[in-house]
Coordinates of C-alpha atoms in Angstrom, one line a residue:
Chain A
M1 CA 92.7 56.2 115.5
I2 CA 90.7 58.6 117.6
R3 CA 93.4 61.2 117.4
K4 CA 93.4 60.9 113.7
H5 CA 89.6 61.4 113.5
L6 CA 89.9 64.4 115.9
S7 CA 92.6 66.1 113.8
H8 CA 90.6 65.4 110.6
G9 CA 87.6 67.0 112.3
I10 CA 89.6 70.1 113.2
I11 CA 91.1 70.4 109.7
F12 CA 87.6 70.1 108.2
A13 CA 86.3 72.8 110.5
I14 CA 89.2 75.1 109.5
L15 CA 88.6 74.5 105.8
L16 CA 84.9 75.0 106.1
F17 CA 85.5 78.4 107.8
L18 CA 88.0 79.4 105.2
S19 CA 85.6 78.5 102.4
V20 CA 83.0 80.8 103.9
V21 CA 85.7 83.6 104.1
F22 CA 86.5 83.0 100.5
L23 CA 82.9 83.1 99.3
L24 CA 81.9 86.0 101.4
P25 CA 83.1 88.8 99.1
I26 CA 81.0 87.4 96.2
L27 CA 78.0 87.1 98.5
I28 CA 78.4 90.7 99.7
I29 CA 78.3 91.9 96.1
I30 CA 75.2 89.9 95.3
I31 CA 73.4 91.2 98.4
N32 CA 74.4 94.8 97.6
S33 CA 73.3 94.5 94.0
L34 CA 69.7 94.0 95.3
K35 CA 69.7 97.2 97.5
F36 CA 69.0 100.8 96.6
K37 CA 72.2 102.7 95.6
F38 CA 72.3 104.9 98.6
S39 CA 71.9 102.2 101.2
I40 CA 75.0 100.4 99.6
T41 CA 77.6 103.0 100.7
E42 CA 75.7 103.6 104.0
A43 CA 75.7 100.0 105.2
P44 CA 77.4 97.6 102.8
F45 CA 77.2 94.7 105.1
A46 CA 73.5 95.0 106.0
L47 CA 71.1 92.6 104.4
P48 CA 68.4 94.2 102.3
N49 CA 65.2 94.9 104.2
S50 CA 61.8 96.1 103.0
E51 CA 63.1 99.7 102.8
T52 CA 66.4 99.1 101.0
F53 CA 65.4 96.1 98.8
S54 CA 65.4 97.4 95.2
G55 CA 64.5 94.3 93.3
F56 CA 66.2 94.2 89.9
E57 CA 66.3 98.0 89.4
N58 CA 70.1 98.1 89.6
Y59 CA 70.4 95.4 87.0
I60 CA 68.2 97.3 84.6
S61 CA 70.0 100.6 85.1
G62 CA 73.4 98.9 84.9
F63 CA 72.4 97.1 81.7
T64 CA 71.3 100.3 80.0
Q65 CA 74.2 102.5 81.3
T66 CA 76.9 100.1 80.1
G67 CA 75.3 98.4 77.2
F68 CA 76.2 95.1 79.0
G69 CA 74.5 93.0 76.3
T70 CA 76.8 94.3 73.6
A71 CA 79.8 94.1 75.9
F72 CA 79.0 90.5 76.6
F73 CA 78.8 89.8 72.9
W74 CA 82.1 91.4 72.1
S75 CA 83.9 89.7 75.0
L76 CA 82.6 86.4 73.8
F77 CA 83.4 87.0 70.2
I78 CA 86.9 88.2 70.8
T79 CA 87.7 85.5 73.4
V80 CA 86.3 82.6 71.3
F81 CA 88.0 83.5 68.0
S82 CA 91.3 84.6 69.6
V83 CA 91.6 81.4 71.6
A84 CA 90.7 79.4 68.4
A85 CA 93.4 81.3 66.4
I86 CA 96.0 80.8 69.1
V87 CA 95.4 77.1 69.5
I88 CA 95.4 76.3 65.8
F89 CA 98.2 78.6 64.5
T90 CA 100.6 78.3 67.4
S91 CA 100.3 74.5 67.6
M92 CA 101.1 74.3 63.8
T93 CA 104.0 76.7 64.3
A94 CA 105.3 74.7 67.3
W95 CA 105.2 71.5 65.3
Y96 CA 107.0 73.1 62.4
I97 CA 109.7 74.6 64.7
V98 CA 110.4 71.2 66.3
R99 CA 110.4 69.2 63.1
A100 CA 112.1 71.6 60.6
K101 CA 114.8 73.1 62.9
T102 CA 116.1 75.7 60.5
L103 CA 118.0 78.8 61.6
L104 CA 114.9 80.9 61.1
T105 CA 112.6 78.7 63.2
T106 CA 115.2 78.6 66.0
V107 CA 115.5 82.3 66.0
L108 CA 111.7 82.6 66.0
Y109 CA 111.4 80.1 68.9
Y110 CA 113.8 82.1 71.1
A111 CA 112.1 85.4 70.2
L112 CA 108.8 83.8 71.3
V113 CA 110.2 82.6 74.5
F114 CA 111.7 86.0 75.1
S115 CA 108.4 87.7 74.6
M116 CA 107.0 85.8 77.6
I117 CA 109.0 87.9 80.1
V118 CA 108.3 91.3 78.5
P119 CA 105.6 93.2 80.4
F120 CA 102.7 94.6 78.4
Q121 CA 103.6 98.2 79.3
M122 CA 106.8 97.9 77.3
V123 CA 104.9 97.6 74.0
M124 CA 101.6 99.1 75.1
F125 CA 101.9 102.5 73.3
T126 CA 103.7 101.3 70.2
M127 CA 101.4 98.3 69.7
S128 CA 98.3 100.6 69.9
K129 CA 99.9 102.8 67.2
V130 CA 100.8 99.9 64.9
A131 CA 97.3 98.4 65.3
N132 CA 95.9 101.8 64.5
I133 CA 98.0 102.3 61.4
L134 CA 97.3 98.8 60.1
M135 CA 93.5 99.3 60.8
L136 CA 93.4 96.4 63.3
D137 CA 91.5 98.6 65.8
N138 CA 88.3 96.6 65.5
P139 CA 87.0 93.3 67.0
V140 CA 88.4 91.3 64.1
G141 CA 91.8 92.9 64.0
I142 CA 92.3 92.5 67.7
I143 CA 92.2 88.8 67.2
L144 CA 95.5 89.1 65.3
I145 CA 97.0 91.1 68.1
Y146 CA 96.0 88.5 70.7
L147 CA 97.4 85.8 68.5
G148 CA 100.7 87.7 68.3
F149 CA 100.8 88.5 72.0
G150 CA 99.7 85.1 73.1
A151 CA 102.0 83.2 70.7
G152 CA 105.0 83.1 73.1
L153 CA 103.5 81.0 75.9
A154 CA 101.3 78.9 73.6
T155 CA 104.1 78.0 71.1
F156 CA 106.4 77.3 74.1
M157 CA 103.9 74.9 75.6
F158 CA 103.0 73.1 72.4
S159 CA 106.6 72.6 71.3
G160 CA 107.4 71.0 74.7
F161 CA 104.7 68.5 74.0
V162 CA 105.5 68.0 70.3
K163 CA 109.1 66.9 71.2
S164 CA 107.5 63.9 73.0
V165 CA 105.4 62.9 70.0
P166 CA 107.1 60.0 68.2
K167 CA 108.0 60.7 64.6
T168 CA 107.0 57.2 63.6
I169 CA 103.3 58.0 63.7
E170 CA 103.8 60.8 61.2
E171 CA 105.9 58.6 59.0
A172 CA 103.2 56.0 59.0
A173 CA 100.6 58.6 58.0
T174 CA 102.9 59.7 55.1
I175 CA 103.3 56.1 53.9
D176 CA 99.5 55.8 54.0
G177 CA 99.3 58.7 51.6
C178 CA 98.7 61.7 53.8
N179 CA 100.2 65.0 52.7
T180 CA 101.8 67.2 55.4
L181 CA 98.6 69.1 56.2
Q182 CA 96.6 65.9 56.5
T183 CA 99.2 64.3 58.6
Y184 CA 99.2 67.3 60.9
F185 CA 95.5 67.7 61.4
L186 CA 94.5 64.0 61.3
V187 CA 97.4 62.5 63.3
V188 CA 99.4 65.1 65.2
F189 CA 96.8 67.6 66.3
P190 CA 94.6 65.1 68.0
V191 CA 97.6 63.8 70.0
L192 CA 98.3 67.3 71.3
K193 CA 94.9 67.4 73.0
P194 CA 96.0 67.7 76.6
T195 CA 98.2 70.7 75.8
T196 CA 95.4 72.2 73.6
V197 CA 93.1 72.1 76.5
T198 CA 95.6 73.8 78.8
V199 CA 96.5 76.5 76.2
A200 CA 92.8 77.1 75.5
I201 CA 92.0 77.5 79.2
L202 CA 94.9 79.7 80.1
N203 CA 94.2 82.0 77.2
T204 CA 90.4 82.1 77.8
M205 CA 91.1 83.3 81.3
W206 CA 93.5 85.9 80.1
I207 CA 91.5 87.3 77.2
W208 CA 88.1 87.2 78.8
N209 CA 89.4 89.3 81.8
D210 CA 91.9 91.5 79.9
Y211 CA 91.3 95.2 80.3
L212 CA 94.1 97.3 79.1
L213 CA 94.7 95.8 75.6
P214 CA 91.0 96.0 74.4
Y215 CA 90.6 99.4 76.1
L216 CA 93.6 100.9 74.3
I217 CA 92.9 99.3 70.9
I218 CA 89.1 99.2 70.5
G219 CA 87.9 100.8 73.8
N220 CA 86.2 103.8 72.2
D221 CA 84.0 102.0 69.8
Y222 CA 83.7 98.4 71.2
K223 CA 83.6 97.8 74.9
T224 CA 84.3 94.4 76.4
I225 CA 83.0 93.5 79.8
P226 CA 86.0 94.7 81.9
V227 CA 86.1 97.9 79.8
A228 CA 82.4 98.5 80.3
V229 CA 82.7 98.0 84.1
Q230 CA 85.6 100.4 84.3
Y231 CA 83.7 102.9 82.1
L232 CA 80.8 102.8 84.6
K233 CA 83.1 103.6 87.5
G234 CA 85.6 105.8 85.7
G235 CA 83.1 108.1 84.1
Y236 CA 82.7 111.7 85.4
G237 CA 80.1 112.6 88.1
S238 CA 78.9 110.4 90.9
V239 CA 79.1 106.7 90.5
D240 CA 75.9 104.7 90.5
M241 CA 76.9 102.1 93.1
G242 CA 73.8 100.1 92.5
A243 CA 74.5 99.7 88.8
L244 CA 78.1 98.9 89.6
M245 CA 77.2 96.1 92.0
A246 CA 74.8 94.6 89.5
M247 CA 77.4 94.7 86.7
L248 CA 80.0 93.1 89.0
V249 CA 77.6 90.2 89.6
L250 CA 76.7 90.0 85.9
S251 CA 80.4 89.8 85.0
I252 CA 81.1 87.1 87.5
I253 CA 78.1 84.8 86.5
P254 CA 79.5 83.7 83.1
V255 CA 82.9 83.0 84.7
I256 CA 81.4 80.9 87.4
I257 CA 79.2 78.9 84.9
F258 CA 82.3 78.3 82.8
Y259 CA 84.2 77.2 85.9
L260 CA 81.6 74.9 87.3
T261 CA 81.0 73.2 83.9
S262 CA 84.7 72.6 83.0
Q263 CA 86.3 72.7 86.4
K264 CA 88.1 69.4 85.9
Y265 CA 89.9 70.7 82.8
I266 CA 90.5 74.2 84.3
I267 CA 92.3 72.9 87.4
K268 CA 94.3 70.3 85.4
G269 CA 95.1 72.8 82.8
V270 CA 96.3 75.4 85.3
A271 CA 98.5 72.8 87.1
A272 CA 99.9 71.5 83.8
G273 CA 100.4 75.1 82.5
A274 CA 102.3 76.1 85.5
V275 CA 104.6 73.1 85.4
K276 CA 105.6 73.9 81.9
G277 CA 105.4 77.7 82.0
Chain B
M1 CA 113.1 67.7 55.3
K2 CA 113.0 69.5 51.9
P3 CA 109.2 69.0 51.4
L4 CA 108.5 70.6 54.8
K5 CA 109.8 73.9 53.6
R6 CA 106.9 74.3 51.2
Y7 CA 104.6 74.3 54.1
F8 CA 106.3 77.2 55.9
P9 CA 103.7 79.8 54.7
I10 CA 100.8 77.7 56.1
F11 CA 102.4 76.6 59.4
V12 CA 104.5 79.5 60.4
L13 CA 103.6 82.6 58.5
P14 CA 100.3 83.4 60.3
T15 CA 101.9 83.3 63.8
L16 CA 105.0 85.1 62.5
I17 CA 103.0 88.0 61.0
A18 CA 100.8 88.3 64.1
F19 CA 103.9 88.1 66.4
S20 CA 105.8 90.7 64.4
I21 CA 102.8 93.1 64.5
A22 CA 101.9 92.6 68.1
F23 CA 105.3 92.2 69.6
V24 CA 108.5 92.4 67.5
I25 CA 107.9 95.7 65.8
P26 CA 106.3 97.4 68.9
F27 CA 109.2 96.2 71.0
I28 CA 111.9 97.5 68.7
M29 CA 110.0 100.8 68.2
G30 CA 109.6 101.1 72.0
L31 CA 113.3 100.7 72.6
Y32 CA 114.1 103.3 70.0
L33 CA 111.4 105.7 71.1
S34 CA 112.7 105.6 74.7
F35 CA 115.6 107.7 73.5
T36 CA 113.4 110.2 71.7
E37 CA 110.9 112.9 72.4
F38 CA 107.6 112.4 70.7
T39 CA 103.8 112.8 71.0
T40 CA 102.9 110.7 68.0
V41 CA 105.3 108.1 66.6
E42 CA 106.0 110.2 63.5
N43 CA 107.5 113.3 65.2
A44 CA 110.2 111.6 67.3
T45 CA 113.4 113.5 67.7
F46 CA 116.5 111.8 69.3
V47 CA 117.4 113.1 72.8
G48 CA 119.8 110.5 74.1
I49 CA 119.2 109.3 77.6
K50 CA 117.3 112.4 78.7
N51 CA 114.1 110.5 79.2
Y52 CA 115.8 108.0 81.5
I53 CA 117.1 110.8 83.6
S54 CA 113.7 112.5 83.6
A55 CA 112.1 109.3 84.8
F56 CA 113.9 109.6 88.1
T57 CA 114.4 113.3 88.5
D58 CA 111.3 115.1 87.1
N59 CA 109.3 114.0 90.1
S60 CA 109.4 111.2 92.7
D61 CA 106.5 109.3 91.2
F62 CA 108.5 106.6 89.5
L63 CA 110.8 105.9 92.5
N64 CA 107.7 105.9 94.8
A65 CA 106.0 103.4 92.5
L66 CA 109.2 101.3 92.4
W67 CA 109.4 101.1 96.2
F68 CA 105.7 100.6 96.6
T69 CA 105.8 97.7 94.1
I70 CA 108.9 96.1 95.8
G71 CA 107.2 96.3 99.2
F72 CA 104.0 95.0 97.8
A73 CA 105.7 92.1 96.0
L74 CA 107.7 91.1 99.0
V75 CA 104.7 90.9 101.3
S76 CA 102.4 89.3 98.8
I77 CA 105.0 86.7 97.7
I78 CA 105.5 85.5 101.3
T79 CA 101.8 85.6 102.3
I80 CA 100.5 83.9 99.2
N81 CA 103.0 81.1 99.2
V82 CA 102.7 80.4 102.9
F83 CA 98.9 80.3 102.9
A84 CA 98.7 78.4 99.6
F85 CA 101.2 75.8 100.9
I86 CA 99.4 75.3 104.2
L87 CA 96.1 74.9 102.3
A88 CA 97.7 72.4 100.0
L89 CA 99.0 70.5 102.9
L90 CA 95.5 70.4 104.5
L91 CA 93.9 69.4 101.2
T92 CA 96.2 66.4 100.6
R93 CA 95.2 64.7 103.8
K94 CA 92.2 62.8 102.4
I95 CA 89.6 64.9 104.3
I96 CA 86.0 64.7 103.2
G97 CA 85.0 67.4 100.8
T98 CA 88.5 68.1 99.5
N99 CA 87.3 68.6 96.0
L100 CA 84.6 71.1 97.1
F101 CA 87.1 73.1 99.1
R102 CA 89.5 73.1 96.2
T103 CA 86.8 74.4 93.9
V104 CA 85.9 77.2 96.3
F105 CA 89.5 78.3 97.0
F106 CA 90.3 78.4 93.3
M107 CA 87.2 80.3 92.2
P108 CA 88.4 84.0 92.8
N109 CA 91.3 83.4 90.4
L110 CA 88.9 83.4 87.4
I111 CA 87.5 86.8 88.2
G112 CA 89.1 89.6 86.3
G113 CA 91.3 92.3 88.0
I114 CA 88.9 95.2 87.4
V115 CA 86.0 93.4 88.9
L116 CA 88.1 92.1 91.8
G117 CA 89.2 95.7 92.5
Y118 CA 85.7 97.0 92.8
I119 CA 84.6 94.1 95.0
W120 CA 87.3 94.8 97.5
Q121 CA 86.9 98.5 97.3
L122 CA 83.3 98.1 98.6
I123 CA 84.3 95.7 101.3
I124 CA 87.4 97.7 102.6
N125 CA 85.5 100.9 102.5
G126 CA 82.7 99.2 104.4
V127 CA 85.1 98.1 107.1
L128 CA 86.9 101.4 107.4
Q129 CA 83.7 103.5 107.3
P130 CA 82.7 103.2 111.0
F131 CA 86.2 104.7 111.9
G132 CA 85.6 107.6 109.5
Y133 CA 88.1 106.4 106.9
A134 CA 88.0 105.3 103.3
I135 CA 90.6 103.2 101.4
T136 CA 91.8 106.4 99.8
S137 CA 92.5 108.2 103.1
D138 CA 95.9 106.7 103.7
E139 CA 98.4 104.8 101.6
R140 CA 98.6 102.0 104.1
F141 CA 95.0 101.1 103.6
G142 CA 95.6 100.9 99.8
F143 CA 98.7 98.8 100.4
W144 CA 97.1 96.3 102.7
G145 CA 94.0 96.3 100.5
L146 CA 96.0 95.3 97.5
I147 CA 97.7 92.6 99.6
V148 CA 94.3 91.1 100.7
L149 CA 93.0 91.3 97.2
M150 CA 96.0 89.6 95.7
N151 CA 95.9 86.9 98.3
W152 CA 92.3 86.2 97.7
Q153 CA 93.0 86.0 93.9
M154 CA 96.2 84.0 93.9
I155 CA 96.1 81.6 96.8
G156 CA 93.8 79.1 95.0
Y157 CA 96.0 79.2 91.9
I158 CA 99.2 78.7 93.8
M159 CA 97.6 76.0 96.0
I160 CA 96.7 73.9 92.9
I161 CA 100.3 73.9 91.9
Y162 CA 101.5 72.9 95.4
I163 CA 98.8 70.1 95.5
A164 CA 100.2 68.7 92.3
G165 CA 103.7 68.8 93.8
L166 CA 102.7 67.3 97.1
T167 CA 100.8 64.4 95.6
S168 CA 103.9 63.4 93.7
V169 CA 106.0 63.1 96.9
P170 CA 106.7 59.4 97.2
T171 CA 104.8 58.0 100.1
D172 CA 107.4 55.3 101.0
I173 CA 109.9 58.1 102.0
L174 CA 107.3 59.7 104.2
E175 CA 106.5 56.3 105.8
A176 CA 110.2 55.6 106.3
A177 CA 110.6 58.9 108.1
K178 CA 107.7 58.1 110.3
V179 CA 109.2 54.7 111.2
D180 CA 112.5 56.4 112.0
G181 CA 110.6 58.6 114.4
A182 CA 110.8 61.9 112.6
G183 CA 108.4 64.6 113.9
V184 CA 105.9 66.6 111.9
F185 CA 108.2 69.5 111.4
T186 CA 111.3 67.5 110.6
T187 CA 109.3 65.6 108.0
L188 CA 108.0 68.9 106.6
F189 CA 111.4 70.7 106.4
R190 CA 113.6 67.7 105.6
I191 CA 111.5 65.7 103.2
T192 CA 108.3 67.5 102.0
I193 CA 109.7 70.9 101.2
P194 CA 112.9 69.7 99.5
S195 CA 110.8 67.3 97.3
V196 CA 108.4 70.0 96.2
M197 CA 111.3 72.4 95.3
P198 CA 110.3 72.4 91.6
S199 CA 106.8 73.6 92.5
I200 CA 108.2 76.2 94.8
T201 CA 110.3 77.5 91.9
I202 CA 107.2 77.8 89.7
C203 CA 105.1 79.4 92.4
L204 CA 107.7 82.0 93.4
F205 CA 108.2 82.8 89.8
L206 CA 104.5 83.2 89.2
T207 CA 103.8 85.3 92.3
I208 CA 106.8 87.6 91.8
T209 CA 106.1 88.4 88.2
N210 CA 102.3 88.7 88.8
S211 CA 103.0 91.1 91.7
F212 CA 105.3 93.2 89.7
K213 CA 103.1 93.5 86.7
M214 CA 99.9 94.1 88.5
F215 CA 97.8 96.8 86.9
D216 CA 94.0 96.2 86.7
Q217 CA 93.6 95.6 90.4
N218 CA 95.6 98.7 91.2
L219 CA 93.6 100.8 88.8
A220 CA 90.2 99.6 90.1
L221 CA 91.0 99.5 93.9
T222 CA 92.8 102.8 94.5
A223 CA 93.8 104.2 91.1
G224 CA 96.9 105.4 93.0
A225 CA 95.0 107.5 95.6
P226 CA 95.8 109.2 97.9
S227 CA 97.8 111.6 95.6
G228 CA 99.5 108.8 93.6
R229 CA 101.1 107.2 96.6
T230 CA 99.6 103.7 96.0
K231 CA 100.6 103.7 92.3
M232 CA 102.5 100.6 91.3
L233 CA 105.0 100.6 88.4
A234 CA 102.6 99.6 85.6
L235 CA 100.0 102.2 86.6
D236 CA 102.7 104.9 86.9
I237 CA 103.9 104.1 83.4
Y238 CA 100.4 104.1 82.0
E239 CA 99.7 107.6 83.6
T240 CA 103.0 109.0 82.3
F241 CA 102.0 107.9 78.8
Y242 CA 98.4 109.0 78.7
G243 CA 98.2 111.5 81.6
R244 CA 100.3 114.3 80.2
V245 CA 101.1 115.3 76.6
G246 CA 104.8 115.5 76.0
Y247 CA 105.8 112.8 78.4
E248 CA 105.4 109.9 76.1
G249 CA 109.2 109.5 75.8
V250 CA 109.6 109.4 79.5
G251 CA 106.8 106.9 79.7
Q252 CA 108.6 104.7 77.2
A253 CA 111.8 105.0 79.1
K254 CA 110.1 104.0 82.3
A255 CA 108.6 101.0 80.4
V256 CA 112.1 99.9 79.3
I257 CA 113.3 100.1 82.9
F258 CA 110.3 98.2 84.1
F259 CA 111.0 95.5 81.5
L260 CA 114.6 95.2 82.6
I261 CA 113.6 94.9 86.2
V262 CA 111.0 92.2 85.5
A263 CA 113.4 90.3 83.2
A264 CA 116.2 90.5 85.7
I265 CA 114.1 89.2 88.5
A266 CA 112.6 86.4 86.5
L267 CA 116.1 85.2 85.3
T268 CA 117.8 85.5 88.7
Q269 CA 115.0 83.7 90.4
L270 CA 115.0 80.9 87.8
I271 CA 118.8 80.4 88.0
L272 CA 118.9 80.4 91.8
T273 CA 116.1 77.9 92.3
R274 CA 117.2 75.7 89.5
R275 CA 120.6 75.5 91.1
K276 CA 119.0 74.5 94.4
E277 CA 117.1 71.8 92.6
V278 CA 120.3 70.3 91.3
E279 CA 121.8 70.2 94.7
Q280 CA 119.1 68.0 96.0

């Protein structure tokens, strides 16, 4: 009994130490975001003192240099509508594929599964061209691109779940007078909820943090948060470290709020997504 | 099934159109363009396999990136999986605060690659500064910097999957082993690891593909410095496309090779571990 307590104590101490190590990088960024830009590169691990403490100066200059407010808006806009589009359309497609089983849907299914293993660089250049020609190079058009590029994994996950949904509940709905659309949205879609949550979370994490796709397609006119951060650093001339630190902190805050409020779903979603993906 | 056909336009067409525009058409165009010389898509002229030869012979960038990526992938796959598995073992022992620890370890995974890159750039430069170095002074700094970054980002994610696997190991088997006098390591290697083989498959698959496809972190942390020696495949392809005019065809050929490598790894790995699972 004592041995068990002792070993639990040691494990607890190790885990506590590791937690500090894991949190330290974020803490260092927060500390540096409150220091004058020159004292950041000079002594990044020093706490701010009366000489180096800059208040919120970095936040103000970062905000104005990157247009962070606008970037936040576009990130939110693109993420919310792309995820909504992915969830609604791919779940419908998955259901149709499983239930209809025609040659076309089977081919489509395998094409979608195939697209999951293709790295973005393979289609990067041509996709930007197609988006440009079809005038999809704007925050609304990019939603269609995200639907297309996210369709593989989402349809795959939804169809895995649809296979386990008993046909009898759909037949009962039809007998009760529902047409196919009503049956789908009133009966089938609510049953898919666990997968819906998983798909929504995986895609939110992907699209919110995505850099290259929005940079290539809409980067000149509309900057999302990752594009704005990279723009601050990648621009010519000397980098304003203070503004960069402040922007890093500002980009992390929404993610952490999202994480702490829906942690349960995120962790479950990730575990479920991995098992199926 | 007849009435279902009428609903094809509503249920399938939106996904089909988006998928064709974002993937099918660009993929086929990409395959074709890798055999041509072009600057815009309209002026492509067929050149056979010239681009594929150029990818390897024009300069050593692509081969360097390939070796760098393979080295990076090997080290990160091992470190991430070992650390994540140990953490998962520790977190399935009913210790106080397990949920809080899990929350903390998973958090870095939600931060985007660009932001992660700049966080670690500051820290690594801060560590190297007293010795008169920066992360861009030597390719080894960049290499290990990327390893540390990738571990920080992926360990929590992989840990979650191992926890899910470990909690489904039947406790009666573990107890039986204890009664039979099996030691900690015997239990670990003879019972625990074989029973979480499906999780190991998934985790190896995820870490290997994520390591190979890494781009954002690479761009933000080192951008290939010094002199392109820390460039991974994705970044090298990106720079071939957009760095020099006239090299778009070579970039596309590199992208096709990259795709074939990623696909081959993913498939072999899946087949190998699936076979192992069956043997259990």
